[in-house]
mmCIF file of C-alpha atoms in Angstrom:
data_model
loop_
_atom_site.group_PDB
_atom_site.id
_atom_site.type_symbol
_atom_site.label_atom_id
_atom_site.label_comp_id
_atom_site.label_asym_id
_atom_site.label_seq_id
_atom_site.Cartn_x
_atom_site.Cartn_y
_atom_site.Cartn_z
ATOM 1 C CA UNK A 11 0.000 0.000 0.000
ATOM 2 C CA UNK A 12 3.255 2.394 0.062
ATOM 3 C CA UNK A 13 2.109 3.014 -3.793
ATOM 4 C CA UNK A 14 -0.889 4.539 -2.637
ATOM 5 C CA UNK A 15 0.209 6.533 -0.227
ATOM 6 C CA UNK A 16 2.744 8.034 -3.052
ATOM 7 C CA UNK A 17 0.300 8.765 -5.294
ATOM 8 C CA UNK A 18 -1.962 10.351 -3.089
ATOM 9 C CA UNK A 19 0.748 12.659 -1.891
ATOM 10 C CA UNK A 20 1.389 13.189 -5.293
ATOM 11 C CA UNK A 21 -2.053 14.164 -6.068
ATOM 12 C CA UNK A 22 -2.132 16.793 -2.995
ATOM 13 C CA UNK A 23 0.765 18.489 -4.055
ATOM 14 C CA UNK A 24 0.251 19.092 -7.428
ATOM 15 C CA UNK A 25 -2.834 20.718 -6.788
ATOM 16 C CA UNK A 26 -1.082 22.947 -4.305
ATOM 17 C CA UNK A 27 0.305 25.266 -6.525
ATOM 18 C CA UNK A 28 -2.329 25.833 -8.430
ATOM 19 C CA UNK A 29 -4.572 29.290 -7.602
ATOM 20 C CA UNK A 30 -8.286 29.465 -7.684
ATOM 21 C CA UNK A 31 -9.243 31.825 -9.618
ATOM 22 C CA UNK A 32 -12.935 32.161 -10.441
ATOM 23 C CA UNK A 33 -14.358 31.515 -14.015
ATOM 24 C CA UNK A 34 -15.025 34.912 -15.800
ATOM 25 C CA UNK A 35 -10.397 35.655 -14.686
ATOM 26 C CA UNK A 36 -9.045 37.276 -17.628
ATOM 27 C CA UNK A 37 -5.763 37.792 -17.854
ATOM 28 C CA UNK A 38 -4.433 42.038 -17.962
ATOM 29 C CA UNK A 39 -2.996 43.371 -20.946
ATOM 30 C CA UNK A 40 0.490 43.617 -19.477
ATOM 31 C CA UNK A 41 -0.001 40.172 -18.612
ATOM 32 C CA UNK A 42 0.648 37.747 -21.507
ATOM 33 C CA UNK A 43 1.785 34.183 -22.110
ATOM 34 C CA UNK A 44 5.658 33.544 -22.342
ATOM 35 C CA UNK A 45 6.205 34.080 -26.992
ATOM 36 C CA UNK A 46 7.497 30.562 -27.991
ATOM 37 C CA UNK A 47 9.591 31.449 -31.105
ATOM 38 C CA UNK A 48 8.064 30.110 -34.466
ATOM 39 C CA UNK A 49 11.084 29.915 -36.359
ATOM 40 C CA UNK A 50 11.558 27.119 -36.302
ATOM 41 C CA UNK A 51 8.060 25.923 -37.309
ATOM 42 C CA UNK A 52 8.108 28.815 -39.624
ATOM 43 C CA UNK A 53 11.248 27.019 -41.272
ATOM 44 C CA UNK A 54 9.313 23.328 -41.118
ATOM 45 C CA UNK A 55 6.270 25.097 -43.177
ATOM 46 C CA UNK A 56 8.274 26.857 -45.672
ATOM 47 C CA UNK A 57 10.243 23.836 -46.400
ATOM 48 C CA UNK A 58 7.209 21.568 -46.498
ATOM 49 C CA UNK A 59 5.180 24.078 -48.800
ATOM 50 C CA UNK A 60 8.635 24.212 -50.928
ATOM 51 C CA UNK A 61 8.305 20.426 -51.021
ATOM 52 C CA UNK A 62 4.772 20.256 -52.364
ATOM 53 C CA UNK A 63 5.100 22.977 -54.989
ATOM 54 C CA UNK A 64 7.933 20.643 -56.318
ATOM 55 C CA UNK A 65 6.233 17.916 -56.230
ATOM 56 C CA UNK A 66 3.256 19.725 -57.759
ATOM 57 C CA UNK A 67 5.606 20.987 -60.574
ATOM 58 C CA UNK A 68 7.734 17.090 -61.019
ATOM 59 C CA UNK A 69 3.994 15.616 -61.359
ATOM 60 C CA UNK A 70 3.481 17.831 -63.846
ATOM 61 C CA UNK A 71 6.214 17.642 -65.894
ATOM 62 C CA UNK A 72 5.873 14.019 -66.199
ATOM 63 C CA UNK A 73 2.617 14.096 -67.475
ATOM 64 C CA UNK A 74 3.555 16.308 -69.606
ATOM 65 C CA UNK A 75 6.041 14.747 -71.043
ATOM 66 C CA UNK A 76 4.551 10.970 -70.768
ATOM 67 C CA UNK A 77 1.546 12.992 -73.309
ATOM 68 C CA UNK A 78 4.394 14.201 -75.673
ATOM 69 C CA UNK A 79 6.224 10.713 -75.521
ATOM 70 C CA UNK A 80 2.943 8.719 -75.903
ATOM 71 C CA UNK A 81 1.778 11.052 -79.072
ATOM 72 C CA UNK A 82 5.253 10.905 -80.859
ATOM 73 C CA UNK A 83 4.685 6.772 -80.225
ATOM 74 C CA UNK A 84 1.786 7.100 -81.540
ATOM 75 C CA UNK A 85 3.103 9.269 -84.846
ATOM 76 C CA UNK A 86 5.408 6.630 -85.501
ATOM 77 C CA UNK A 87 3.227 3.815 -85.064
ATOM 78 C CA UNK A 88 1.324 5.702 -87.539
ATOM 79 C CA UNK A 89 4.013 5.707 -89.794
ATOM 80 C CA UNK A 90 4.948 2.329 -89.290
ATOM 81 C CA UNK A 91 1.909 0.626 -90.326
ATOM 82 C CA UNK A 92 1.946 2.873 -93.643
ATOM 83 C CA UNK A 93 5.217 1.950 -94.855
ATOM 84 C CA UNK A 94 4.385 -1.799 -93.312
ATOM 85 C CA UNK A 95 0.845 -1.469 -95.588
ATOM 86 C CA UNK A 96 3.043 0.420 -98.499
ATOM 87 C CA UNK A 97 6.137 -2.593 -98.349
ATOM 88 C CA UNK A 98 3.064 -5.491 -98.629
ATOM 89 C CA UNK A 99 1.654 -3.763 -101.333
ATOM 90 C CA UNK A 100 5.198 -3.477 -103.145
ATOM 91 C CA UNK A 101 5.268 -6.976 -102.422
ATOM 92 C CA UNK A 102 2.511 -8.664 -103.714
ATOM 93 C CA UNK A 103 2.712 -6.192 -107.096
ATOM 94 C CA UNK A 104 6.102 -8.032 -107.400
ATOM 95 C CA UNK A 105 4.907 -11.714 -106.453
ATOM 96 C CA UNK A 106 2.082 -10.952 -109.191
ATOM 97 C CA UNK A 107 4.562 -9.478 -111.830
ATOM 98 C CA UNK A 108 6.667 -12.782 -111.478
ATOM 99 C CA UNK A 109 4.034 -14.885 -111.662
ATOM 100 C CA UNK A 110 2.971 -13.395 -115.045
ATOM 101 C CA UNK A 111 6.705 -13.575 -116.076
ATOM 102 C CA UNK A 112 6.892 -17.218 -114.884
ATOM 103 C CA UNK A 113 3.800 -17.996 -116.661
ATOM 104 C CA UNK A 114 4.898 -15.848 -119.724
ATOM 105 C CA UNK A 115 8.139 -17.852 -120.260
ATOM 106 C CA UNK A 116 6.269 -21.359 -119.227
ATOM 107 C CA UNK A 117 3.769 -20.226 -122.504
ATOM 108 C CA UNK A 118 6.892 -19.026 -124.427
ATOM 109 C CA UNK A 119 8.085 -22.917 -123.758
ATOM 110 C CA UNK A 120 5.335 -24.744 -124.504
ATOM 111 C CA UNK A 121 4.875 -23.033 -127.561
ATOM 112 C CA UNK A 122 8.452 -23.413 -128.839
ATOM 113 C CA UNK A 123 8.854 -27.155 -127.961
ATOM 114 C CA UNK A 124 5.167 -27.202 -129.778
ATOM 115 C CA UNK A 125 7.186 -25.296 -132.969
ATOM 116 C CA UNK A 126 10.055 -27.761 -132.904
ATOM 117 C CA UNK A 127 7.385 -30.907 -133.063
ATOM 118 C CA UNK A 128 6.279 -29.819 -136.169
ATOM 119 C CA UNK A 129 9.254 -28.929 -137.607
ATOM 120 C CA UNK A 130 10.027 -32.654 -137.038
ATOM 121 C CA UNK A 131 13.359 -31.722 -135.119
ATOM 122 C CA UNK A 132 13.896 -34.460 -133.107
ATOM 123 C CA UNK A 133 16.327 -33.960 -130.049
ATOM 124 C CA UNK A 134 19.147 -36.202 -129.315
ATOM 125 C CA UNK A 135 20.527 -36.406 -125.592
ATOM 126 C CA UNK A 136 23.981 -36.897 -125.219
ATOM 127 C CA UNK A 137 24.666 -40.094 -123.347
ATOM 128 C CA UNK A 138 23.888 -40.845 -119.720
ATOM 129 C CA UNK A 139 21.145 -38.364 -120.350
ATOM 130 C CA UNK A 140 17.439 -38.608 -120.617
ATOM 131 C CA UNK A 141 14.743 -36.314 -122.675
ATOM 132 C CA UNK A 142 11.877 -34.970 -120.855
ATOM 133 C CA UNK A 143 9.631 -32.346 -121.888
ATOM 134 C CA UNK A 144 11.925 -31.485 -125.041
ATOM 135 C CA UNK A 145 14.808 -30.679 -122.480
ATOM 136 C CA UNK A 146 17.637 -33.179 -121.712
ATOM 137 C CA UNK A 147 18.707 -34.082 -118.170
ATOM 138 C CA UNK A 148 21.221 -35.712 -116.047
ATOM 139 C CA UNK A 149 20.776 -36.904 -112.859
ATOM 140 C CA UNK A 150 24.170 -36.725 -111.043
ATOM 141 C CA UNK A 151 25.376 -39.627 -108.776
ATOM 142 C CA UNK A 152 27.823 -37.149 -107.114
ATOM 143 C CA UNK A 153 26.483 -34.856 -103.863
ATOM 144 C CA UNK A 154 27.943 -31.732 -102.887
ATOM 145 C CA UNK A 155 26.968 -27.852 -102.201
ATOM 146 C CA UNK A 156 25.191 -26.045 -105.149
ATOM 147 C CA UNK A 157 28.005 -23.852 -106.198
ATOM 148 C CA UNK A 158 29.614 -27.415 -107.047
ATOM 149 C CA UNK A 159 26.919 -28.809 -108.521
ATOM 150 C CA UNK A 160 26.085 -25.296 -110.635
ATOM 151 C CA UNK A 161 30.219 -25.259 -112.395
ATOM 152 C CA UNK A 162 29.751 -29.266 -112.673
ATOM 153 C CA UNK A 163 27.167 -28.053 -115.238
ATOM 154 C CA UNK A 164 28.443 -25.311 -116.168
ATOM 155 C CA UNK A 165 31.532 -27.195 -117.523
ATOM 156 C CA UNK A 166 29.081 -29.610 -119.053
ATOM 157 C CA UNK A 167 27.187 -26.649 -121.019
ATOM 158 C CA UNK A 168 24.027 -27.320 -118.816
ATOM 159 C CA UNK A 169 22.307 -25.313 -116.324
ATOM 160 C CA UNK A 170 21.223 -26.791 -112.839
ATOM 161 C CA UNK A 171 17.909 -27.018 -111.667
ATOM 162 C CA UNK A 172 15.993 -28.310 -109.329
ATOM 163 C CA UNK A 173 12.688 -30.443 -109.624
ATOM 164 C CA UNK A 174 9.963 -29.127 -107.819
ATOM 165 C CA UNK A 175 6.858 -30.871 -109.216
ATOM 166 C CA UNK A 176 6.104 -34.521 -107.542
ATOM 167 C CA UNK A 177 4.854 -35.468 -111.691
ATOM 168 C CA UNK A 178 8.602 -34.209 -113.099
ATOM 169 C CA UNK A 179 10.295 -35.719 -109.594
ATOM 170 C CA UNK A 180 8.695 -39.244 -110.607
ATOM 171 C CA UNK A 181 10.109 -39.064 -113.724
ATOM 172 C CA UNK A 182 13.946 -37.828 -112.742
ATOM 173 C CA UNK A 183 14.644 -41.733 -112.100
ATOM 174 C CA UNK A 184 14.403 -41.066 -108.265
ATOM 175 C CA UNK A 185 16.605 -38.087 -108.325
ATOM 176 C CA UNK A 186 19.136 -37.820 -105.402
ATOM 177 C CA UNK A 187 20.762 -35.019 -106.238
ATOM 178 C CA UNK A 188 20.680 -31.353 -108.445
ATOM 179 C CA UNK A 189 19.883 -32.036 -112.277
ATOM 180 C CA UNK A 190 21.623 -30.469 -115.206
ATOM 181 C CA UNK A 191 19.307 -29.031 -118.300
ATOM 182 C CA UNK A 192 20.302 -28.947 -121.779
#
């Protein structure tokens, strides 16, 4: 119970100091509370209200220049997708220009092996070769890189090609490997 004693004690002499004064006391004009200096908080304020207006301005400047970034994105997206639209055009007015050529010579063939039938010229193939489709061919029992394979027939006075068809492939013999055209 020595706690309770203290705090009692306590209790009666803080309240010993303190004056009665009755509820309507106002303090006299020559009597005034200590000044506290604000300088301090003055400083805290100034530097806080700095911080914001930085912030203020930072956020700003960001947005601005995430707008500018996301429109000159968008500009050259833009510009992207009509050279990307222009380049597919380009190349399908190509793939259609070499498809007329390839079907221009492939007429231009027919109708000069068709010429050479009625003239009656038959065509000899010199031997180890085979005709087939007025052209003669040799099937090579060498393999080796194309650049080879393109002076092998070079030096023959042939040009190399390269069956594509499955009807032509069946009738190469089997081919296993590049085949030289007379």
């Amino acid at each position: 119970m020595e706690m309770d004693d203290l705090y009692d004690d306590v209790e009666d002499n803080i309240y010993d100091t303190v004056e009665d004064k009755p509820a309507s006391y106002r303090p006299l004009a020559h009597q005034t509370a200590p000044q506290v200096s604000n300088r301090g908080l003055r400083g805290a304020v100034v530097f806080l209200g700095l911080l914001c207006g930085f912030l203020v301005v930072g956020l700003i400047v960001v947005r601005v220049h995430y707008f500018l970034a996301t429109r000159a994105l968008a500009a050259d997206l833009f510009f992207m997708k009509s050279n990307l639209h222009d380049c597919i055009q380009k190349g399908n007015d190509h793939i259609s220009n070499l498809t007329e050529e390839g079907d221009q010579l492939n007429a231009s063939l027919v109708k000069a092996t068709q010429e050479r039938k009625k003239l009656g010229m038959d065509i000899t193939c010199p031997a180890g070769w085979w005709l087939f489709n007025g052209s003669c061919y040799f099937l090579s029992s060498q393999t080796g890189p194309w650049k080879a394979g393109r002076e092998d027939c070079k030096t023959r006075g042939a040009h190399l090609v390269i069956i594509t068809s499955k009807k032509n492939r069946s009738s190469s013999k089997g081919s296993r490997s590049p085949i030289g055209s007379v």
